[in-house]
Amino acid sequence: NFATVVAAVEQGRGIYANIRKAIHYLLSCNIGEIAAVALATALDLPQTPLKPVQLLWLNLVTDSLPALALGMEPVEKTAMTQPPRGKEEPLFSRAFSRRLAWQGALVGGITLLAYGLGFHLTGTFAVANTMAFATLTLCQLFHAFNVRSEDRSLFAQGALSNPAMNRAFLVGMALQLSVLLVPPLQGVFAVTAMDSAQWLAVFGLAAAPIPICEITKALGRKGERGEREERSAVREKAKR
C-alpha cells in the first residue's frame, strides 16, 4: 500500500531526526562544560568554576531527561518536503559540527560569565561557583528547547507541543532547585545561598541561548528563502 510506504518514510525521517537532536543536545552541552573548565584553566583562575560532584550531577540528571524527551519529539511538519538524505551522508556534516561548536562555546561562555559576575558582585568564590553551577544547569534545560528543531522557531512549533520535554524540564528544574535551596543538599554539592539579584542574573543568563538561537534560525531561514528565490529566478530566465 503506497500510503503505508509514505507513512513509513515519514516515521523513519522522524526517528533519524530525533537521534540527531539527542546527539546535538548531549554534545553541545558537554562541549559547553568542557569549554568552561578549559577556559578557566587557560585563564589560570584561582578556582575552577565547577566542582567534580557538580559535573557528575549535570551528566546524570539534567543531561539525561531532556535527551530522552528529544527522542519523543513529534515528526516535524516539513519532514516530507526535504530532499532524500544520501546514504553516504555523514551524521556529523560540516553545518551540524559548526552548530555543535558555537552552541557549546555559547554555553561555556555563559557559564564563565556567571562565574565572573558572581565573583565581581560578592568577591567570594563560593557564590561565583554556585552561580556558575546554577547557570550551566538551567542553561542546559533551556537549551533543550532550542534543539527541538534545527531551523524552525520554537514559537512556530509550539513551546508545549512535546509533553515529554515539558515534564523533563519541570523535573530537572525541581531537582536543581532542591540542590540549590535545601541546606543538606547545599553541603553535598558545595553550593551556597544566593540573594534575589544573583538569582535574577542566573535565570537571565541561563535563558539567553533561546533568543540567540532564535535569531540564528531566523537568519538561516532568510538565507534559504533568498537561495530558493535566486534559483527560481534562474529557472524562469532559462525558460524564457
PDB file of N, CA and C in Angstrom, residues 90-159:
ATOM      1  N   PRO A  90      27.259  11.810   6.014  1.00  0.00           N
ATOM      2  CA  PRO A  90      27.660  11.562   7.408  1.00  0.00           C
ATOM      3  C   PRO A  90      26.704  12.223   8.384  1.00  0.00           C
ATOM      4  N   LEU A  91      26.628  11.668   9.577  1.00  0.00           N
ATOM      5  CA  LEU A  91      25.809  12.277  10.614  1.00  0.00           C
ATOM      6  C   LEU A  91      26.370  13.634  11.012  1.00  0.00           C
ATOM      7  N   PHE A  92      27.699  13.707  11.141  1.00  0.00           N
ATOM      8  CA  PHE A  92      28.349  14.951  11.528  1.00  0.00           C
ATOM      9  C   PHE A  92      28.763  15.728  10.278  1.00  0.00           C
ATOM     10  N   SER A  93      27.799  16.363   9.646  1.00  0.00           N
ATOM     11  CA  SER A  93      28.090  17.209   8.495  1.00  0.00           C
ATOM     12  C   SER A  93      28.796  18.483   8.979  1.00  0.00           C
ATOM     13  N   ARG A  94      29.306  19.270   8.031  1.00  0.00           N
ATOM     14  CA  ARG A  94      30.001  20.498   8.414  1.00  0.00           C
ATOM     15  C   ARG A  94      29.067  21.460   9.142  1.00  0.00           C
ATOM     16  N   ALA A  95      27.847  21.607   8.624  1.00  0.00           N
ATOM     17  CA  ALA A  95      26.889  22.515   9.261  1.00  0.00           C
ATOM     18  C   ALA A  95      26.536  22.035  10.662  1.00  0.00           C
ATOM     19  N   PHE A  96      26.344  20.721  10.817  1.00  0.00           N
ATOM     20  CA  PHE A  96      26.000  20.154  12.118  1.00  0.00           C
ATOM     21  C   PHE A  96      27.149  20.346  13.107  1.00  0.00           C
ATOM     22  N   SER A  97      28.373  20.116  12.646  1.00  0.00           N
ATOM     23  CA  SER A  97      29.547  20.270  13.515  1.00  0.00           C
ATOM     24  C   SER A  97      29.742  21.722  13.925  1.00  0.00           C
ATOM     25  N   ARG A  98      29.527  22.650  12.979  1.00  0.00           N
ATOM     26  CA  ARG A  98      29.646  24.077  13.320  1.00  0.00           C
ATOM     27  C   ARG A  98      28.599  24.472  14.358  1.00  0.00           C
ATOM     28  N   ARG A  99      27.388  23.936  14.216  1.00  0.00           N
ATOM     29  CA  ARG A  99      26.321  24.253  15.161  1.00  0.00           C
ATOM     30  C   ARG A  99      26.678  23.745  16.557  1.00  0.00           C
ATOM     31  N   LEU A 100      27.216  22.534  16.626  1.00  0.00           N
ATOM     32  CA  LEU A 100      27.649  21.991  17.918  1.00  0.00           C
ATOM     33  C   LEU A 100      28.721  22.878  18.543  1.00  0.00           C
ATOM     34  N   ALA A 101      29.665  23.307  17.728  1.00  0.00           N
ATOM     35  CA  ALA A 101      30.805  24.066  18.244  1.00  0.00           C
ATOM     36  C   ALA A 101      30.364  25.412  18.804  1.00  0.00           C
ATOM     37  N   TRP A 102      29.592  26.166  18.028  1.00  0.00           N
ATOM     38  CA  TRP A 102      29.266  27.513  18.507  1.00  0.00           C
ATOM     39  C   TRP A 102      28.252  27.489  19.655  1.00  0.00           C
ATOM     40  N   GLN A 103      27.349  26.522  19.638  1.00  0.00           N
ATOM     41  CA  GLN A 103      26.404  26.439  20.753  1.00  0.00           C
ATOM     42  C   GLN A 103      27.097  25.953  22.030  1.00  0.00           C
ATOM     43  N   GLY A 104      28.031  25.019  21.893  1.00  0.00           N
ATOM     44  CA  GLY A 104      28.810  24.594  23.050  1.00  0.00           C
ATOM     45  C   GLY A 104      29.648  25.731  23.609  1.00  0.00           C
ATOM     46  N   ALA A 105      30.264  26.513  22.716  1.00  0.00           N
ATOM     47  CA  ALA A 105      31.047  27.660  23.152  1.00  0.00           C
ATOM     48  C   ALA A 105      30.150  28.697  23.837  1.00  0.00           C
ATOM     49  N   LEU A 106      28.924  28.837  23.337  1.00  0.00           N
ATOM     50  CA  LEU A 106      27.979  29.771  23.949  1.00  0.00           C
ATOM     51  C   LEU A 106      27.641  29.355  25.381  1.00  0.00           C
ATOM     52  N   VAL A 107      27.341  28.072  25.564  1.00  0.00           N
ATOM     53  CA  VAL A 107      27.016  27.570  26.902  1.00  0.00           C
ATOM     54  C   VAL A 107      28.205  27.742  27.841  1.00  0.00           C
ATOM     55  N   GLY A 108      29.397  27.398  27.370  1.00  0.00           N
ATOM     56  CA  GLY A 108      30.590  27.554  28.198  1.00  0.00           C
ATOM     57  C   GLY A 108      30.875  29.005  28.525  1.00  0.00           C
ATOM     58  N   GLY A 109      30.707  29.899  27.536  1.00  0.00           N
ATOM     59  CA  GLY A 109      30.949  31.319  27.773  1.00  0.00           C
ATOM     60  C   GLY A 109      29.972  31.907  28.777  1.00  0.00           C
ATOM     61  N   ILE A 110      28.708  31.508  28.683  1.00  0.00           N
ATOM     62  CA  ILE A 110      27.707  31.993  29.633  1.00  0.00           C
ATOM     63  C   ILE A 110      28.040  31.522  31.053  1.00  0.00           C
ATOM     64  N   THR A 111      28.522  30.289  31.167  1.00  0.00           N
ATOM     65  CA  THR A 111      28.891  29.753  32.483  1.00  0.00           C
ATOM     66  C   THR A 111      30.029  30.559  33.101  1.00  0.00           C
ATOM     67  N   LEU A 112      31.052  30.853  32.300  1.00  0.00           N
ATOM     68  CA  LEU A 112      32.170  31.650  32.814  1.00  0.00           C
ATOM     69  C   LEU A 112      31.743  33.079  33.130  1.00  0.00           C
ATOM     70  N   LEU A 113      30.811  33.610  32.326  1.00  0.00           N
ATOM     71  CA  LEU A 113      30.305  34.949  32.605  1.00  0.00           C
ATOM     72  C   LEU A 113      29.591  34.982  33.962  1.00  0.00           C
ATOM     73  N   ALA A 114      28.795  33.938  34.227  1.00  0.00           N
ATOM     74  CA  ALA A 114      28.115  33.851  35.532  1.00  0.00           C
ATOM     75  C   ALA A 114      29.136  33.742  36.662  1.00  0.00           C
ATOM     76  N   TYR A 115      30.188  32.971  36.445  1.00  0.00           N
ATOM     77  CA  TYR A 115      31.243  32.821  37.458  1.00  0.00           C
ATOM     78  C   TYR A 115      31.917  34.165  37.743  1.00  0.00           C
ATOM     79  N   GLY A 116      32.285  34.883  36.670  1.00  0.00           N
ATOM     80  CA  GLY A 116      32.922  36.182  36.847  1.00  0.00           C
ATOM     81  C   GLY A 116      31.994  37.199  37.480  1.00  0.00           C
ATOM     82  N   LEU A 117      30.722  37.162  37.093  1.00  0.00           N
ATOM     83  CA  LEU A 117      29.752  38.091  37.669  1.00  0.00           C
ATOM     84  C   LEU A 117      29.555  37.824  39.162  1.00  0.00           C
ATOM     85  N   GLY A 118      29.482  36.536  39.520  1.00  0.00           N
ATOM     86  CA  GLY A 118      29.331  36.190  40.932  1.00  0.00           C
ATOM     87  C   GLY A 118      30.502  36.668  41.766  1.00  0.00           C
ATOM     88  N   PHE A 119      31.717  36.513  41.247  1.00  0.00           N
ATOM     89  CA  PHE A 119      32.892  36.973  41.992  1.00  0.00           C
ATOM     90  C   PHE A 119      32.943  38.493  42.048  1.00  0.00           C
ATOM     91  N   HIS A 120      32.523  39.141  40.959  1.00  0.00           N
ATOM     92  CA  HIS A 120      32.523  40.609  40.932  1.00  0.00           C
ATOM     93  C   HIS A 120      31.522  41.179  41.935  1.00  0.00           C
ATOM     94  N   LEU A 121      30.371  40.527  42.069  1.00  0.00           N
ATOM     95  CA  LEU A 121      29.328  41.035  42.961  1.00  0.00           C
ATOM     96  C   LEU A 121      29.662  40.827  44.434  1.00  0.00           C
ATOM     97  N   THR A 122      30.312  39.708  44.736  1.00  0.00           N
ATOM     98  CA  THR A 122      30.495  39.350  46.152  1.00  0.00           C
ATOM     99  C   THR A 122      31.955  39.225  46.573  1.00  0.00           C
ATOM    100  N   GLY A 123      32.851  38.997  45.630  1.00  0.00           N
ATOM    101  CA  GLY A 123      34.257  38.795  45.973  1.00  0.00           C
ATOM    102  C   GLY A 123      34.540  37.453  46.606  1.00  0.00           C
ATOM    103  N   THR A 124      33.582  36.515  46.522  1.00  0.00           N
ATOM    104  CA  THR A 124      33.769  35.185  47.112  1.00  0.00           C
ATOM    105  C   THR A 124      33.651  34.116  46.027  1.00  0.00           C
ATOM    106  N   PHE A 125      34.533  33.120  46.120  1.00  0.00           N
ATOM    107  CA  PHE A 125      34.490  32.037  45.141  1.00  0.00           C
ATOM    108  C   PHE A 125      33.286  31.124  45.369  1.00  0.00           C
ATOM    109  N   ALA A 126      32.774  31.059  46.584  1.00  0.00           N
ATOM    110  CA  ALA A 126      31.630  30.190  46.865  1.00  0.00           C
ATOM    111  C   ALA A 126      30.404  30.629  46.073  1.00  0.00           C
ATOM    112  N   VAL A 127      30.109  31.925  46.077  1.00  0.00           N
ATOM    113  CA  VAL A 127      28.966  32.438  45.317  1.00  0.00           C
ATOM    114  C   VAL A 127      29.236  32.341  43.823  1.00  0.00           C
ATOM    115  N   ALA A 128      30.473  32.631  43.406  1.00  0.00           N
ATOM    116  CA  ALA A 128      30.816  32.538  41.987  1.00  0.00           C
ATOM    117  C   ALA A 128      30.615  31.114  41.478  1.00  0.00           C
ATOM    118  N   ASN A 129      31.067  30.129  42.252  1.00  0.00           N
ATOM    119  CA  ASN A 129      30.899  28.734  41.863  1.00  0.00           C
ATOM    120  C   ASN A 129      29.424  28.348  41.827  1.00  0.00           C
ATOM    121  N   THR A 130      28.664  28.805  42.809  1.00  0.00           N
ATOM    122  CA  THR A 130      27.238  28.482  42.846  1.00  0.00           C
ATOM    123  C   THR A 130      26.509  29.072  41.653  1.00  0.00           C
ATOM    124  N   MET A 131      26.824  30.319  41.309  1.00  0.00           N
ATOM    125  CA  MET A 131      26.173  30.946  40.157  1.00  0.00           C
ATOM    126  C   MET A 131      26.554  30.249  38.857  1.00  0.00           C
ATOM    127  N   ALA A 132      27.812  29.834  38.728  1.00  0.00           N
ATOM    128  CA  ALA A 132      28.231  29.120  37.518  1.00  0.00           C
ATOM    129  C   ALA A 132      27.517  27.779  37.407  1.00  0.00           C
ATOM    130  N   PHE A 133      27.455  27.050  38.509  1.00  0.00           N
ATOM    131  CA  PHE A 133      26.791  25.741  38.523  1.00  0.00           C
ATOM    132  C   PHE A 133      25.306  25.887  38.206  1.00  0.00           C
ATOM    133  N   ALA A 134      24.638  26.840  38.857  1.00  0.00           N
ATOM    134  CA  ALA A 134      23.206  27.048  38.633  1.00  0.00           C
ATOM    135  C   ALA A 134      22.946  27.488  37.198  1.00  0.00           C
ATOM    136  N   THR A 135      23.759  28.393  36.698  1.00  0.00           N
ATOM    137  CA  THR A 135      23.564  28.888  35.338  1.00  0.00           C
ATOM    138  C   THR A 135      23.759  27.790  34.307  1.00  0.00           C
ATOM    139  N   LEU A 136      24.810  27.001  34.461  1.00  0.00           N
ATOM    140  CA  LEU A 136      25.073  25.932  33.497  1.00  0.00           C
ATOM    141  C   LEU A 136      23.948  24.908  33.493  1.00  0.00           C
ATOM    142  N   THR A 137      23.474  24.514  34.663  1.00  0.00           N
ATOM    143  CA  THR A 137      22.405  23.526  34.743  1.00  0.00           C
ATOM    144  C   THR A 137      21.123  24.032  34.099  1.00  0.00           C
ATOM    145  N   LEU A 138      20.705  25.222  34.484  1.00  0.00           N
ATOM    146  CA  LEU A 138      19.470  25.778  33.936  1.00  0.00           C
ATOM    147  C   LEU A 138      19.620  26.115  32.458  1.00  0.00           C
ATOM    148  N   CYS A 139      20.814  26.530  32.060  1.00  0.00           N
ATOM    149  CA  CYS A 139      21.079  26.832  30.653  1.00  0.00           C
ATOM    150  C   CYS A 139      20.878  25.582  29.793  1.00  0.00           C
ATOM    151  N   GLN A 140      21.332  24.442  30.281  1.00  0.00           N
ATOM    152  CA  GLN A 140      21.150  23.197  29.538  1.00  0.00           C
ATOM    153  C   GLN A 140      19.675  22.831  29.427  1.00  0.00           C
ATOM    154  N   LEU A 141      18.911  23.063  30.497  1.00  0.00           N
ATOM    155  CA  LEU A 141      17.481  22.771  30.450  1.00  0.00           C
ATOM    156  C   LEU A 141      16.777  23.666  29.432  1.00  0.00           C
ATOM    157  N   PHE A 142      17.114  24.943  29.408  1.00  0.00           N
ATOM    158  CA  PHE A 142      16.517  25.853  28.429  1.00  0.00           C
ATOM    159  C   PHE A 142      16.974  25.514  27.007  1.00  0.00           C
ATOM    160  N   HIS A 143      18.242  25.146  26.884  1.00  0.00           N
ATOM    161  CA  HIS A 143      18.802  24.866  25.556  1.00  0.00           C
ATOM    162  C   HIS A 143      18.122  23.666  24.892  1.00  0.00           C
ATOM    163  N   ALA A 144      17.587  22.758  25.687  1.00  0.00           N
ATOM    164  CA  ALA A 144      16.894  21.596  25.113  1.00  0.00           C
ATOM    165  C   ALA A 144      15.759  22.030  24.200  1.00  0.00           C
ATOM    166  N   PHE A 145      15.104  23.145  24.512  1.00  0.00           N
ATOM    167  CA  PHE A 145      14.013  23.631  23.666  1.00  0.00           C
ATOM    168  C   PHE A 145      14.536  24.141  22.327  1.00  0.00           C
ATOM    169  N   ASN A 146      15.764  24.686  22.305  1.00  0.00           N
ATOM    170  CA  ASN A 146      16.362  25.122  21.040  1.00  0.00           C
ATOM    171  C   ASN A 146      16.611  23.951  20.103  1.00  0.00           C
ATOM    172  N   VAL A 147      16.986  22.812  20.672  1.00  0.00           N
ATOM    173  CA  VAL A 147      17.413  21.661  19.879  1.00  0.00           C
ATOM    174  C   VAL A 147      16.219  20.921  19.273  1.00  0.00           C
ATOM    175  N   ARG A 148      15.004  21.262  19.660  1.00  0.00           N
ATOM    176  CA  ARG A 148      13.831  20.562  19.143  1.00  0.00           C
ATOM    177  C   ARG A 148      13.708  20.680  17.628  1.00  0.00           C
ATOM    178  N   SER A 149      14.307  21.688  17.038  1.00  0.00           N
ATOM    179  CA  SER A 149      14.339  21.826  15.582  1.00  0.00           C
ATOM    180  C   SER A 149      15.602  22.568  15.191  1.00  0.00           C
ATOM    181  N   GLU A 150      16.186  22.170  14.057  1.00  0.00           N
ATOM    182  CA  GLU A 150      17.410  22.824  13.609  1.00  0.00           C
ATOM    183  C   GLU A 150      17.124  24.159  12.945  1.00  0.00           C
ATOM    184  N   ASP A 151      15.917  24.336  12.381  1.00  0.00           N
ATOM    185  CA  ASP A 151      15.640  25.564  11.649  1.00  0.00           C
ATOM    186  C   ASP A 151      14.309  26.226  12.011  1.00  0.00           C
ATOM    187  N   ARG A 152      13.361  25.469  12.524  1.00  0.00           N
ATOM    188  CA  ARG A 152      12.060  26.058  12.849  1.00  0.00           C
ATOM    189  C   ARG A 152      12.091  26.762  14.193  1.00  0.00           C
ATOM    190  N   SER A 153      11.351  27.861  14.291  1.00  0.00           N
ATOM    191  CA  SER A 153      11.271  28.611  15.540  1.00  0.00           C
ATOM    192  C   SER A 153      10.537  27.790  16.593  1.00  0.00           C
ATOM    193  N   LEU A 154      10.949  27.947  17.832  1.00  0.00           N
ATOM    194  CA  LEU A 154      10.276  27.291  18.949  1.00  0.00           C
ATOM    195  C   LEU A 154       8.819  27.730  19.026  1.00  0.00           C
ATOM    196  N   PHE A 155       8.557  28.973  18.695  1.00  0.00           N
ATOM    197  CA  PHE A 155       7.198  29.501  18.798  1.00  0.00           C
ATOM    198  C   PHE A 155       6.322  28.972  17.663  1.00  0.00           C
ATOM    199  N   ALA A 156       6.918  28.693  16.496  1.00  0.00           N
ATOM    200  CA  ALA A 156       6.160  28.091  15.406  1.00  0.00           C
ATOM    201  C   ALA A 156       5.822  26.634  15.719  1.00  0.00           C
ATOM    202  N   GLN A 157       6.719  25.949  16.406  1.00  0.00           N
ATOM    203  CA  GLN A 157       6.468  24.559  16.796  1.00  0.00           C
ATOM    204  C   GLN A 157       5.399  24.459  17.883  1.00  0.00           C
ATOM    205  N   GLY A 158       5.382  25.458  18.751  1.00  0.00           N
ATOM    206  CA  GLY A 158       4.550  25.386  19.946  1.00  0.00           C
ATOM    207  C   GLY A 158       5.418  24.954  21.113  1.00  0.00           C
ATOM    208  N   ALA A 159       5.627  25.866  22.047  1.00  0.00           N
ATOM    209  CA  ALA A 159       6.554  25.601  23.153  1.00  0.00           C
ATOM    210  C   ALA A 159       6.131  24.411  23.999  1.00  0.00           C
TER     211      ALA A 159
END
